[in-house]
Coordinates of C-alpha atoms and ligand atoms in Angstrom, one line a residue:
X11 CA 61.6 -59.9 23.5
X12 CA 59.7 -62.2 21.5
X13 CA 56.5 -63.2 23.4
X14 CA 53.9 -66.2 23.0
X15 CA 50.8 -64.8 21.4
X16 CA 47.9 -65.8 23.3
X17 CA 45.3 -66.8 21.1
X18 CA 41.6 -66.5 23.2
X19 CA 40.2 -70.1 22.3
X20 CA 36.8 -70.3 21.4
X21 CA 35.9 -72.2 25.0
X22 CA 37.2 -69.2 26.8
X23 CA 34.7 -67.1 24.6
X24 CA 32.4 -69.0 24.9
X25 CA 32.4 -69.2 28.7
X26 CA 32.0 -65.6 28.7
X27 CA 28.8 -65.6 26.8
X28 CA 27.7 -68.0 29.4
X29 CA 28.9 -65.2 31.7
X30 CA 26.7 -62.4 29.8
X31 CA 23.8 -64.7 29.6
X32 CA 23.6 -65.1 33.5
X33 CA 24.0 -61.5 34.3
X34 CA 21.2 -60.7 31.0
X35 CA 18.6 -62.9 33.8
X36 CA 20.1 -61.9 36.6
X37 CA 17.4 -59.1 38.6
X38 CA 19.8 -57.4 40.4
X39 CA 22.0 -56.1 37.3
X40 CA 22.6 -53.0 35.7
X41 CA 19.5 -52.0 32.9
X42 CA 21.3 -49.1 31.3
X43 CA 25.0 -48.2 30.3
X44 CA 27.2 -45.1 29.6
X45 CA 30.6 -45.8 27.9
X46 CA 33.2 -42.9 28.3
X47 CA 35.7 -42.8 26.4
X48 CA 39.4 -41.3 26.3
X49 CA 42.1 -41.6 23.9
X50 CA 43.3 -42.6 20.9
X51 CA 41.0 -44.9 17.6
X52 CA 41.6 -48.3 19.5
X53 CA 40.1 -47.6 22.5
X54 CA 37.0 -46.2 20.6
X55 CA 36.9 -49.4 19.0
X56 CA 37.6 -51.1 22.4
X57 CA 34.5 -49.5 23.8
X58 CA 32.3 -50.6 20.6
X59 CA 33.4 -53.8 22.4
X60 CA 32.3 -53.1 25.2
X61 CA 29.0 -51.9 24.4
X62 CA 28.4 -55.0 22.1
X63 CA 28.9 -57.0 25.3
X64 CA 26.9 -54.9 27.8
X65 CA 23.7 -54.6 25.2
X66 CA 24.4 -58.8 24.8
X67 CA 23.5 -58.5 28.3
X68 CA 20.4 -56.5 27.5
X69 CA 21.3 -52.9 28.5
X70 CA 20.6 -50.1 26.8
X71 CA 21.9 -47.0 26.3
X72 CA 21.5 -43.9 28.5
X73 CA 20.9 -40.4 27.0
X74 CA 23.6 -39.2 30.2
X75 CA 25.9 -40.7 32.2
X76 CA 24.0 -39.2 35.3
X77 CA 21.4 -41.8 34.5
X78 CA 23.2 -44.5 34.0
X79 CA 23.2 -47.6 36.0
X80 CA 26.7 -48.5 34.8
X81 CA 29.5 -46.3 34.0
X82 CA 32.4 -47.2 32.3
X83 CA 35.7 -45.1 31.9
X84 CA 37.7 -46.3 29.3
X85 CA 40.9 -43.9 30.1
X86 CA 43.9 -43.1 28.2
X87 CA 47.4 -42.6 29.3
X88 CA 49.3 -41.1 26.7
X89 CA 49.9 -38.0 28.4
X90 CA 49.2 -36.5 31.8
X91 CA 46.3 -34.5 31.1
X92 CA 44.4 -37.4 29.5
X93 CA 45.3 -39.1 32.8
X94 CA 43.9 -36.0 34.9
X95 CA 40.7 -35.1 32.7
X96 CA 39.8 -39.3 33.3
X97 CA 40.6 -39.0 36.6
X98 CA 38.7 -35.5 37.4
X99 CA 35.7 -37.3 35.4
X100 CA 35.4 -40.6 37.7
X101 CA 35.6 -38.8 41.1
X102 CA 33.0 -36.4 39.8
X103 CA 30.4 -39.5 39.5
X104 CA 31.0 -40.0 43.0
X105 CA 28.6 -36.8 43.6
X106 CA 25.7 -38.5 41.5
X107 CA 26.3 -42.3 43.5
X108 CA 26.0 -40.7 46.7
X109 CA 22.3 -39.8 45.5
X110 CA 22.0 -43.4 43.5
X111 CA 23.6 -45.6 45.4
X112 CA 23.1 -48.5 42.7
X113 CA 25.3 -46.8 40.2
X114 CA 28.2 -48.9 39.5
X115 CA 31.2 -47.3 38.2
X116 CA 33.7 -49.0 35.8
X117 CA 37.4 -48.3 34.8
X118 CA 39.4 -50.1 32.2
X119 CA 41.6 -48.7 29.1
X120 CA 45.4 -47.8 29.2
X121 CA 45.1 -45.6 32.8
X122 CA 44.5 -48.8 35.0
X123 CA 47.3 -51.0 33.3
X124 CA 49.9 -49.4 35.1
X125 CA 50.8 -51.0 38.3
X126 CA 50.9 -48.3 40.2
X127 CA 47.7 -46.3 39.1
X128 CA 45.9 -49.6 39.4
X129 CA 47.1 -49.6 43.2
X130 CA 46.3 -46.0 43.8
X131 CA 42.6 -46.5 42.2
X132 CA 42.3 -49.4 44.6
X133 CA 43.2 -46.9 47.8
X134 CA 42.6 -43.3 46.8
X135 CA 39.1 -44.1 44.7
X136 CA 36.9 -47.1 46.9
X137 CA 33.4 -46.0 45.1
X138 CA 35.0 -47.7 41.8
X139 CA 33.1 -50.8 41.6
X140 CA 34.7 -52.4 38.8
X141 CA 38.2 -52.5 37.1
X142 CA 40.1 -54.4 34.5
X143 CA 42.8 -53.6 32.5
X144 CA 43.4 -53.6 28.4
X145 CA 44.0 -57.4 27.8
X146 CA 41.3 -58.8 30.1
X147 CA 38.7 -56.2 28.8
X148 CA 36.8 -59.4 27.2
X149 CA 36.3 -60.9 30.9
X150 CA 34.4 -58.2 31.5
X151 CA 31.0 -60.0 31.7
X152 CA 32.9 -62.8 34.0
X153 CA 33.9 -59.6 36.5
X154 CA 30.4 -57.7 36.1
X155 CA 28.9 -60.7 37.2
X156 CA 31.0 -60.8 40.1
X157 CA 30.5 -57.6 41.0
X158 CA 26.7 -57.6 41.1
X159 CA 26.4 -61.6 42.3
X160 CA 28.7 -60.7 46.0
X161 CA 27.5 -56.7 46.0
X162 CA 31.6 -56.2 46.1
X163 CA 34.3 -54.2 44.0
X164 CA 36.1 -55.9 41.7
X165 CA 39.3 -55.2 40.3
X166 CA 41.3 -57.1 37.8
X167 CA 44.1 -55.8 36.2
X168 CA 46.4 -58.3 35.3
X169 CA 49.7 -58.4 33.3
X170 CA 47.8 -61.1 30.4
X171 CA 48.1 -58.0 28.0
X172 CA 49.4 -60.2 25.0
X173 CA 46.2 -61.6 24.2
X174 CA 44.0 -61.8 20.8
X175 CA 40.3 -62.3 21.3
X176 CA 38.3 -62.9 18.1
X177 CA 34.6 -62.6 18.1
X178 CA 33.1 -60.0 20.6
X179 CA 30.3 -58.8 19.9
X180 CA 30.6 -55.4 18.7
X181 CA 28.1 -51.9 18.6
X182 CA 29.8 -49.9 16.3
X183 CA 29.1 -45.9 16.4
X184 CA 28.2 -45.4 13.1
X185 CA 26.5 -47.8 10.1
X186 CA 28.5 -45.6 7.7
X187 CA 32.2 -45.7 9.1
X188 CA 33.8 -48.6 10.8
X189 CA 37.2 -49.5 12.9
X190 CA 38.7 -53.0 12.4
X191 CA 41.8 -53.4 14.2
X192 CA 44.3 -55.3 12.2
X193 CA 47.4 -55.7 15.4
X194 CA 47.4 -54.5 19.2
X195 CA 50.4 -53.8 21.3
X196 CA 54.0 -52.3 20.1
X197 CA 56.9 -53.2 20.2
X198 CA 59.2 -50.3 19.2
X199 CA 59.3 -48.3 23.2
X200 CA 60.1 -44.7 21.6
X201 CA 61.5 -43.4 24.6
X202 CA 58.6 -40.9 25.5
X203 CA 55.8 -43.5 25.2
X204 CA 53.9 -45.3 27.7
X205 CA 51.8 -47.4 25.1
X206 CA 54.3 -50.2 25.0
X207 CA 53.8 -50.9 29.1
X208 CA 49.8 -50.6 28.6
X209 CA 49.2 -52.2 25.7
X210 CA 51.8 -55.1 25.2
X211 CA 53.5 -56.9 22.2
X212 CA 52.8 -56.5 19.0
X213 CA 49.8 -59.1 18.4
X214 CA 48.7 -59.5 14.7
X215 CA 45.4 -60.9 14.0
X216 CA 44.9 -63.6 11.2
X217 CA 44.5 -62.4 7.8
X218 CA 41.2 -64.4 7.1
X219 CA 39.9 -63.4 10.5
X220 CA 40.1 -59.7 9.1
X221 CA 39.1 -60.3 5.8
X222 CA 36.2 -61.9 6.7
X223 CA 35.0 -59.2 9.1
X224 CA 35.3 -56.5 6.3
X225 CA 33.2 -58.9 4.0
X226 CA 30.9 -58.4 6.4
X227 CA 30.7 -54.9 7.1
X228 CA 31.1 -54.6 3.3
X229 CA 27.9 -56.9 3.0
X230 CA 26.0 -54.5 5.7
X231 CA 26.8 -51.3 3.8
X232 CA 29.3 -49.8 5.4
X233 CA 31.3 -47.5 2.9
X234 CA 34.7 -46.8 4.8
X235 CA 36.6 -48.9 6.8
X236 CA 39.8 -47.9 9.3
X237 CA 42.2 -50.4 9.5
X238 CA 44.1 -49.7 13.1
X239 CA 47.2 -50.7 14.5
X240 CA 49.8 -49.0 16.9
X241 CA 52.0 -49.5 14.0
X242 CA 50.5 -51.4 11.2
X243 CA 53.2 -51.3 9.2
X244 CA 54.9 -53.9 10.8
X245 CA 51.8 -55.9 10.9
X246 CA 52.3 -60.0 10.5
X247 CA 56.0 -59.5 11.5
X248 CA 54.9 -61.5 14.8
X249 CA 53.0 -64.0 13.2
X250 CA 53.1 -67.4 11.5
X251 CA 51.3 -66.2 8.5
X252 CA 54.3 -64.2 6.2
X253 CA 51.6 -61.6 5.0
X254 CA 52.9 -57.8 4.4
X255 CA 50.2 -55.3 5.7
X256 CA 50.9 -53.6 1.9
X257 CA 48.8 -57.8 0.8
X258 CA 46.5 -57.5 3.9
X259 CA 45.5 -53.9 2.8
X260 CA 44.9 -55.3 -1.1
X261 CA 42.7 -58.0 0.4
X262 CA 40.7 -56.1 2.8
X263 CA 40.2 -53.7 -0.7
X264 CA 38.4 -56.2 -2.6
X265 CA 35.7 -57.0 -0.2
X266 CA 33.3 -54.8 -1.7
X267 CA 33.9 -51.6 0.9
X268 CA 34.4 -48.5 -1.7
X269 CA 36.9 -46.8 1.1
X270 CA 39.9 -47.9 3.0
X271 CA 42.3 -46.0 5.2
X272 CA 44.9 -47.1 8.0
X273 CA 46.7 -45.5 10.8
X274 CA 49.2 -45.5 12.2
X275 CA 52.4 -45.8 10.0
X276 CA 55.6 -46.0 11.3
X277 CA 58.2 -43.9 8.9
X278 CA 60.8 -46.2 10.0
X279 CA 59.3 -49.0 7.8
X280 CA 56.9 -47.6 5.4
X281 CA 58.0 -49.9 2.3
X282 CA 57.9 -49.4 -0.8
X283 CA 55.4 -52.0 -1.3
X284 CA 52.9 -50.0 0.6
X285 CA 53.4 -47.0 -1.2
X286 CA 53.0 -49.3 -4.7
X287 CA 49.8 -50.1 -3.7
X288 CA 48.4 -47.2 -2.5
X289 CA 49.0 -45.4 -5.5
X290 CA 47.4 -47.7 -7.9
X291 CA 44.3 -49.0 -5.6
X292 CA 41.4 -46.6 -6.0
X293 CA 39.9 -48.2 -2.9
X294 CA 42.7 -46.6 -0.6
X295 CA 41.8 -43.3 0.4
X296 CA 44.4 -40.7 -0.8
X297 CA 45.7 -40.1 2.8
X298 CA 48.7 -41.3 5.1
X299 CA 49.3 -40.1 8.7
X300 CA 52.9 -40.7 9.1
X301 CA 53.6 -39.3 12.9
X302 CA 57.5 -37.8 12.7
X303 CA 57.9 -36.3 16.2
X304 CA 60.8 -34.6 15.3
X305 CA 62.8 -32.4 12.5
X306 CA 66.0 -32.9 14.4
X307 CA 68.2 -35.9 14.5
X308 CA 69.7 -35.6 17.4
X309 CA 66.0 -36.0 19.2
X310 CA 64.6 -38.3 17.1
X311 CA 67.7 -40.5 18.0
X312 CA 66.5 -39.8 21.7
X313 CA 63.4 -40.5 21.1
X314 CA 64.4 -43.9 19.9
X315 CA 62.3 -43.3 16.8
X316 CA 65.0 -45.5 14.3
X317 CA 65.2 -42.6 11.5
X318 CA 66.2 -39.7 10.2
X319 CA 65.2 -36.1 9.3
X320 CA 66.6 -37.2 5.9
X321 CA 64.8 -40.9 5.8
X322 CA 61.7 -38.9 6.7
X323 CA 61.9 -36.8 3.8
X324 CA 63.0 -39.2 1.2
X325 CA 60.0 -41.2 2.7
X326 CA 57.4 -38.1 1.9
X327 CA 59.3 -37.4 -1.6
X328 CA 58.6 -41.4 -2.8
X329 CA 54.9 -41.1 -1.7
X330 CA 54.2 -37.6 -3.3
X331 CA 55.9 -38.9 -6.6
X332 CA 53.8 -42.2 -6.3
X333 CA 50.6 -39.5 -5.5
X334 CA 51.2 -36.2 -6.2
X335 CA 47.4 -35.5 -4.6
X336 CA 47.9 -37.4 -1.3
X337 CA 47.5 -35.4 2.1
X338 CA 49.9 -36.0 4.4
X339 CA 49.1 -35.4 8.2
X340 CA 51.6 -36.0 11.5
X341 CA 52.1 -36.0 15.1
X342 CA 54.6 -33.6 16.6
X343 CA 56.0 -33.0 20.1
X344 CA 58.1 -29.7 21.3
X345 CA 59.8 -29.9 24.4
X346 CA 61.1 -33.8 24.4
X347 CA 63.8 -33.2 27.0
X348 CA 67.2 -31.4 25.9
X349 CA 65.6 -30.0 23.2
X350 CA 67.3 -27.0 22.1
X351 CA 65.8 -23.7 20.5
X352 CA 67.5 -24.6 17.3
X353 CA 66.4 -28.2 17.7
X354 CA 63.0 -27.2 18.0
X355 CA 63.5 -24.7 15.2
X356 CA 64.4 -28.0 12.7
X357 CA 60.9 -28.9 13.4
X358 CA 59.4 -25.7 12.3
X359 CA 61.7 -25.7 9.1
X360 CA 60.5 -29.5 8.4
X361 CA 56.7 -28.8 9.1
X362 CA 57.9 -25.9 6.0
X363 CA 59.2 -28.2 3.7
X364 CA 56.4 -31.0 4.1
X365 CA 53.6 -28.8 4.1
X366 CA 51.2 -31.3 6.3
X367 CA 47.4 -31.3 6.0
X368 CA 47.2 -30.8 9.4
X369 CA 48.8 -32.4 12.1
X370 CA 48.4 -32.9 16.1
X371 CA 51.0 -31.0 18.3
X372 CA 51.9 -32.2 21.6
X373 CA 54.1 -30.7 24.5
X374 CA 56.2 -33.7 26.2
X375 CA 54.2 -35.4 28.8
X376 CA 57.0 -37.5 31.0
X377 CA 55.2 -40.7 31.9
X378 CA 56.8 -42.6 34.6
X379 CA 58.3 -46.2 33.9
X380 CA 59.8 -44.5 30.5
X381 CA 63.5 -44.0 29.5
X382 CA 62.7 -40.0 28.8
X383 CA 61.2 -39.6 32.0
X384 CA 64.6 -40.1 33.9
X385 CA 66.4 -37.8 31.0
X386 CA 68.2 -34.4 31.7
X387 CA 67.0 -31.4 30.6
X388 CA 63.2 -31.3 31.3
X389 CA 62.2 -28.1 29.8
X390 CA 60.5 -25.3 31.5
X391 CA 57.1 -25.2 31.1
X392 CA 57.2 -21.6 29.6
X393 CA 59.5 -22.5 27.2
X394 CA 57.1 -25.2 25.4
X395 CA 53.9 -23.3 25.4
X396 CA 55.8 -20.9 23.3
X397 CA 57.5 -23.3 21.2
X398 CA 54.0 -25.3 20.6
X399 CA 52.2 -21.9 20.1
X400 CA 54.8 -20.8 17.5
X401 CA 54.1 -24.2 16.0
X402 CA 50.8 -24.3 15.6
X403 CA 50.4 -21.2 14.1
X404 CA 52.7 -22.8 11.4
X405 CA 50.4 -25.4 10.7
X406 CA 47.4 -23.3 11.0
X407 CA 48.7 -20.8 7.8
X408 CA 49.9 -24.3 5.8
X409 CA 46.4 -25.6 6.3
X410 CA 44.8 -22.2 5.4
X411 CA 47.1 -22.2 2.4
X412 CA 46.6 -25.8 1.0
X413 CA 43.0 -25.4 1.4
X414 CA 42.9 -22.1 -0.4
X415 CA 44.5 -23.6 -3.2
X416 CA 42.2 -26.6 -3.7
X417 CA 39.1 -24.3 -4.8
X418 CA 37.9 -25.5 -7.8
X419 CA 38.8 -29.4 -7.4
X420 CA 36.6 -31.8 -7.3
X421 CA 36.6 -34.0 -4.4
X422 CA 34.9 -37.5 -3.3
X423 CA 32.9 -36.8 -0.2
X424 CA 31.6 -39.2 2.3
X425 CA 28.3 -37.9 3.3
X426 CA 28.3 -38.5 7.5
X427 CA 25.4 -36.5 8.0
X428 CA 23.9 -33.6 8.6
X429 CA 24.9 -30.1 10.1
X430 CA 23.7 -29.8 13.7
X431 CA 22.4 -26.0 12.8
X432 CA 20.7 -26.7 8.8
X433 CA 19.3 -30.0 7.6
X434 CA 19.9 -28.9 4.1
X435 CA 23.8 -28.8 5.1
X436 CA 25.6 -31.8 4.5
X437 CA 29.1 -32.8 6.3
X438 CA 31.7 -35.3 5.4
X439 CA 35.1 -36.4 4.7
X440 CA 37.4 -36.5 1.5
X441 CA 39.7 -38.7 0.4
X442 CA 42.3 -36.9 1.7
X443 CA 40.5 -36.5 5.2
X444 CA 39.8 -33.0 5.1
X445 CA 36.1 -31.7 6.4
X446 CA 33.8 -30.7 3.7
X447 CA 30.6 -29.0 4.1
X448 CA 27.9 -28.4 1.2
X449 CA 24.1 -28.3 0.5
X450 CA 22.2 -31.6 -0.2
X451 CA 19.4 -33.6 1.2
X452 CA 19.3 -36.3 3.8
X453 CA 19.1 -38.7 1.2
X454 CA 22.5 -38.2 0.6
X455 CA 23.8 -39.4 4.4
X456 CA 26.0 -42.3 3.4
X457 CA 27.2 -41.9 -0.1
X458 CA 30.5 -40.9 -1.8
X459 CA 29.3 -38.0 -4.0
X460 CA 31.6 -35.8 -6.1
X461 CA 31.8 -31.9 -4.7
X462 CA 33.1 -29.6 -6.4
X463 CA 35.4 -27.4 -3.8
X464 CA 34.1 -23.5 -3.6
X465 CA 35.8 -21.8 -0.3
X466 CA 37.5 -22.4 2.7
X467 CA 37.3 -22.0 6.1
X468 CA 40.0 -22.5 8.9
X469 CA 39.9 -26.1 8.3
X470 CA 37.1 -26.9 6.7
X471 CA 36.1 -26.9 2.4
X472 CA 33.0 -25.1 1.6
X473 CA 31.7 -27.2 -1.6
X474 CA 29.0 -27.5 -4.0
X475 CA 27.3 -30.6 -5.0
X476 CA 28.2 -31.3 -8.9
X477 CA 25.2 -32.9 -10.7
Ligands
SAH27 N1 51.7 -45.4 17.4 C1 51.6 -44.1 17.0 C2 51.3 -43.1 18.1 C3 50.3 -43.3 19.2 S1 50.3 -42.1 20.4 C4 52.8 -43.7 16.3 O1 53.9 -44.1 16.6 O2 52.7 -42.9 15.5 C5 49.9 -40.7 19.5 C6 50.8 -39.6 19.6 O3 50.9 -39.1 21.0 C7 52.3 -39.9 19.3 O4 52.5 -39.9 17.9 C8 53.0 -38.7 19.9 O5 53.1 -37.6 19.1 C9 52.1 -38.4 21.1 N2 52.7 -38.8 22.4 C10 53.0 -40.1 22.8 N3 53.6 -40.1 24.0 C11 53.7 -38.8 24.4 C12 54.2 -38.1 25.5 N4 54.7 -38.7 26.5 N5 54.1 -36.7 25.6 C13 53.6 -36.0 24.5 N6 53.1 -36.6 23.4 C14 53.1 -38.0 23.3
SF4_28 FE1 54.3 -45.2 21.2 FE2 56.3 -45.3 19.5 FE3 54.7 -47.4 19.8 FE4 53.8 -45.2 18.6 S1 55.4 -46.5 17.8 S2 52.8 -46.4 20.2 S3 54.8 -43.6 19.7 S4 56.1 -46.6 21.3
F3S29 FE1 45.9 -43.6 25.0 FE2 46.1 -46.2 25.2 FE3 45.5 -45.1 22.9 S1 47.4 -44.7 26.2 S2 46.5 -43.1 23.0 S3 44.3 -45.0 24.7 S4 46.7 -46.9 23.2

């Protein structure tokens, strides 16, 4: 299954900076941008991407999407309703182009690499003016060009998924908080999971190539960086470089950035070097999200997920002996087909014995094209709203409870900003990932500062600022 990496040369790049200086001059093109954006981390950092690229080409933001000249959709596929809320979103900006003609709307992401969606768009939606799917995405100034040059739609979604394109220029959200992705693609096709089909091979980027962007974001201030990968556990596997992502992590560590984190981890090959260095590298932020899906065998076998209820465990019990104070957080889905009530009810018991942060609970979303799609036993829809009620209600009294508990700790905040409703409120992050809100001054906006922890809310710390 082993697939050539397709490294982007440099003259491919640099053709499409030609590409974003002609559209820049060209009179006819777009002056301002809207990015919307679905899904999971990697496509936020896909649309920093694409708004480095548009602004090379000297647009500027719009305020609203209704007065854009260019709106992009960069959708996400994971389950149907992220599919239908993209979907409902786009055909609702045809209302605003029948009053602007000029507006020029854009879909890329995950939603438009599948074949068939890709074909329907082409049909069912003609006011899209411009499409291209998750491994082209850095053509896009070639296609806008295109686009505005004939005053026709144009739509490129081709299968060149396995691609790596280093330097894009990129506008990041915040000057505080960054994204560096560190692989794209998986290879692991859990049986419920489109991401696979949308987002190819696994594709590792060069160590140095990573390095050196943290050095720089390090050099520009930023305080926390989020290295992401489908799976980064398995990062370098594909590659000529024999790195482990445990070494990648220690380098990207001593570039000068005070905080590091990484998602996701795979518990099917979490190593033991990984947890090693976590525990004794300040720099890594006390906090692993290790997605388990399931508390029964039987389903994580169906799910083709390569472990155990038991592997799981021994997995969390090595990492909580390594760091007794790390957060834990998780993915979870009820209703994977076949499950039975006692099936599901081995989830329950396992969310009990782990005692997660928090964690994300899904229903099962069949997405054509994979194996769980075609399996028996689709369960009622009834059936898993009361399973993922029952869930999260779980969850909801373990958070309460482990944030209860932490009253009186002192915690290292990142300061993100302010709250929308007091200036004097601060808001930010701890190590451990969990909200924290307390009184400061602005001054504070972008500093690690000790709090020491005073209440809790539902999930949120209530903190005071210790001097
Ligand atoms: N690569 C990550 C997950 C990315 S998708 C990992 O393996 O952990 C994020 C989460 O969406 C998954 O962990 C899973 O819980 C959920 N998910 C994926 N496909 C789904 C589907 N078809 N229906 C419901 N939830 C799904
Ligand atoms: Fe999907 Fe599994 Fe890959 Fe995660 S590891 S992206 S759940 S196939
Ligand atoms: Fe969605 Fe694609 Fe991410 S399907 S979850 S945006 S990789």
């Amino acid at each position: 299954m082993r697939e050539e990496i397709k490294r982007i040369p440099e003259e491919a790049l640099a053709k499409q900076q030609e590409y974003m200086r002609l559209v820049r001059f060209h009179p006819d093109r777009p002056k301002t941008y809207y990015i919307v954006t679905y899904g999971c981390q990697m496509n936020a950092h896909d649309s920093e991407k694409l708004a480095g690229m548009l602004e090379e080409m000297g647009m500027e933001p719009a305020g609203e999407r209704t007065q854009a000249d260019i709106v992009l959709h960069n959708t996400c596929c994971i389950r149907d309703n992220a599919e239908r809320k993209a979907l409902g979103n786009v055909t609702w900006l045809k209302e605003i182009k029948k009053e602007r003609p000029e507006l020029m709307i854009g879909v890329c992401g995950c939603m438009i690499q599948q074949e068939e969606m890709a074909k329907k768009l082409l049909k069912q939606y003609p006011f899209i003016d411009l499409a291209f799917g998750t491994g082209n995405l850095y053509r896009m100034p070639e296609y806008l060009l295109e686009a505005i040059e004939n005053k026709s739609r144009v739509i490129r979604v081709d299968q060149e998924s396995s691609t790596v394109v280093e330097g894009l220029p990129v506008h990041r959200e915040s000057d505080i908080k960054a994204y560096i992705t560190v692989m794209y693609g998986c290879n692991n096709f859990c049986s419920y999971c489109i991401v696979p089909y949308v987002r190819g091979r696994e594709r590792s980027r060069r160590a140095d190539d990573i390095v050196r962007e943290a050095e720089g974001l390090a050099a520009a201030g930023v305080k926390e960086i989020m290295l992401l990968g489908q799976n980064v556990n398995s990062y370098g596997l594909d590659s000529e470089e024999s790195i482990s992502f445990a070494k990648l992590l220690h380098r990207v560590t001593q570039t000068g950035i005070p905080r590091v984190r990484f998602m996701t981890s795979h518990p099917k090959d979490l190593s033991d070097e990984l947890i090693d260095e976590m525990a004794h590298n300040p720099v890594i932020a006390p906090h692993l999200h290790l997605p388990v899906q399931s508390g029964s065998d039987r389903i994580l076998h169906e799910m083709n997920r390569r472990y155990t209820r038991e592997h799981y465990l021994s997995r969390v019990k090595a990492l909580r002996s390594a760091m007794p104070n790390i957060g834990l957080t998780t993915d979870l889905i009820v209703a994977f087909p076949g499950e039975t009530e006692e099936e599901f009810e081995e989830t329950l018991s396992l969310v009990e014995e782990v005692r997660y942060d928090s964690a994300y609970t899904f229903i099962y979303s069949p997405r054509k094209g994979t194996r769980a799609a075609e399996m028996p036993g689709q369960i009622d829809p009834q059936v898993a709203s009361e399973r993922i009620e029952r869930l999260i209600a779980a969850q909801e009294r373990i958070t309460g409870e482990i944030l209860s508990d932490m009253a009186g700790q002192t915690v290292q905040v990142l300061v993100e900003g302010t709250s929308r409703r007091r200036a004097t409120q601060l808001t930010g992050k701890s190590g451990r990932n969990i909200n924290v809100n307390f009184n400061g001054d602005a001054s504070d906006v972008g500093k690690i500062i000790p709090v020491r922890v005073t209440g809790a809310g539902s999930n949120t710390l209530r903190g005071e600022k210790e001097i």
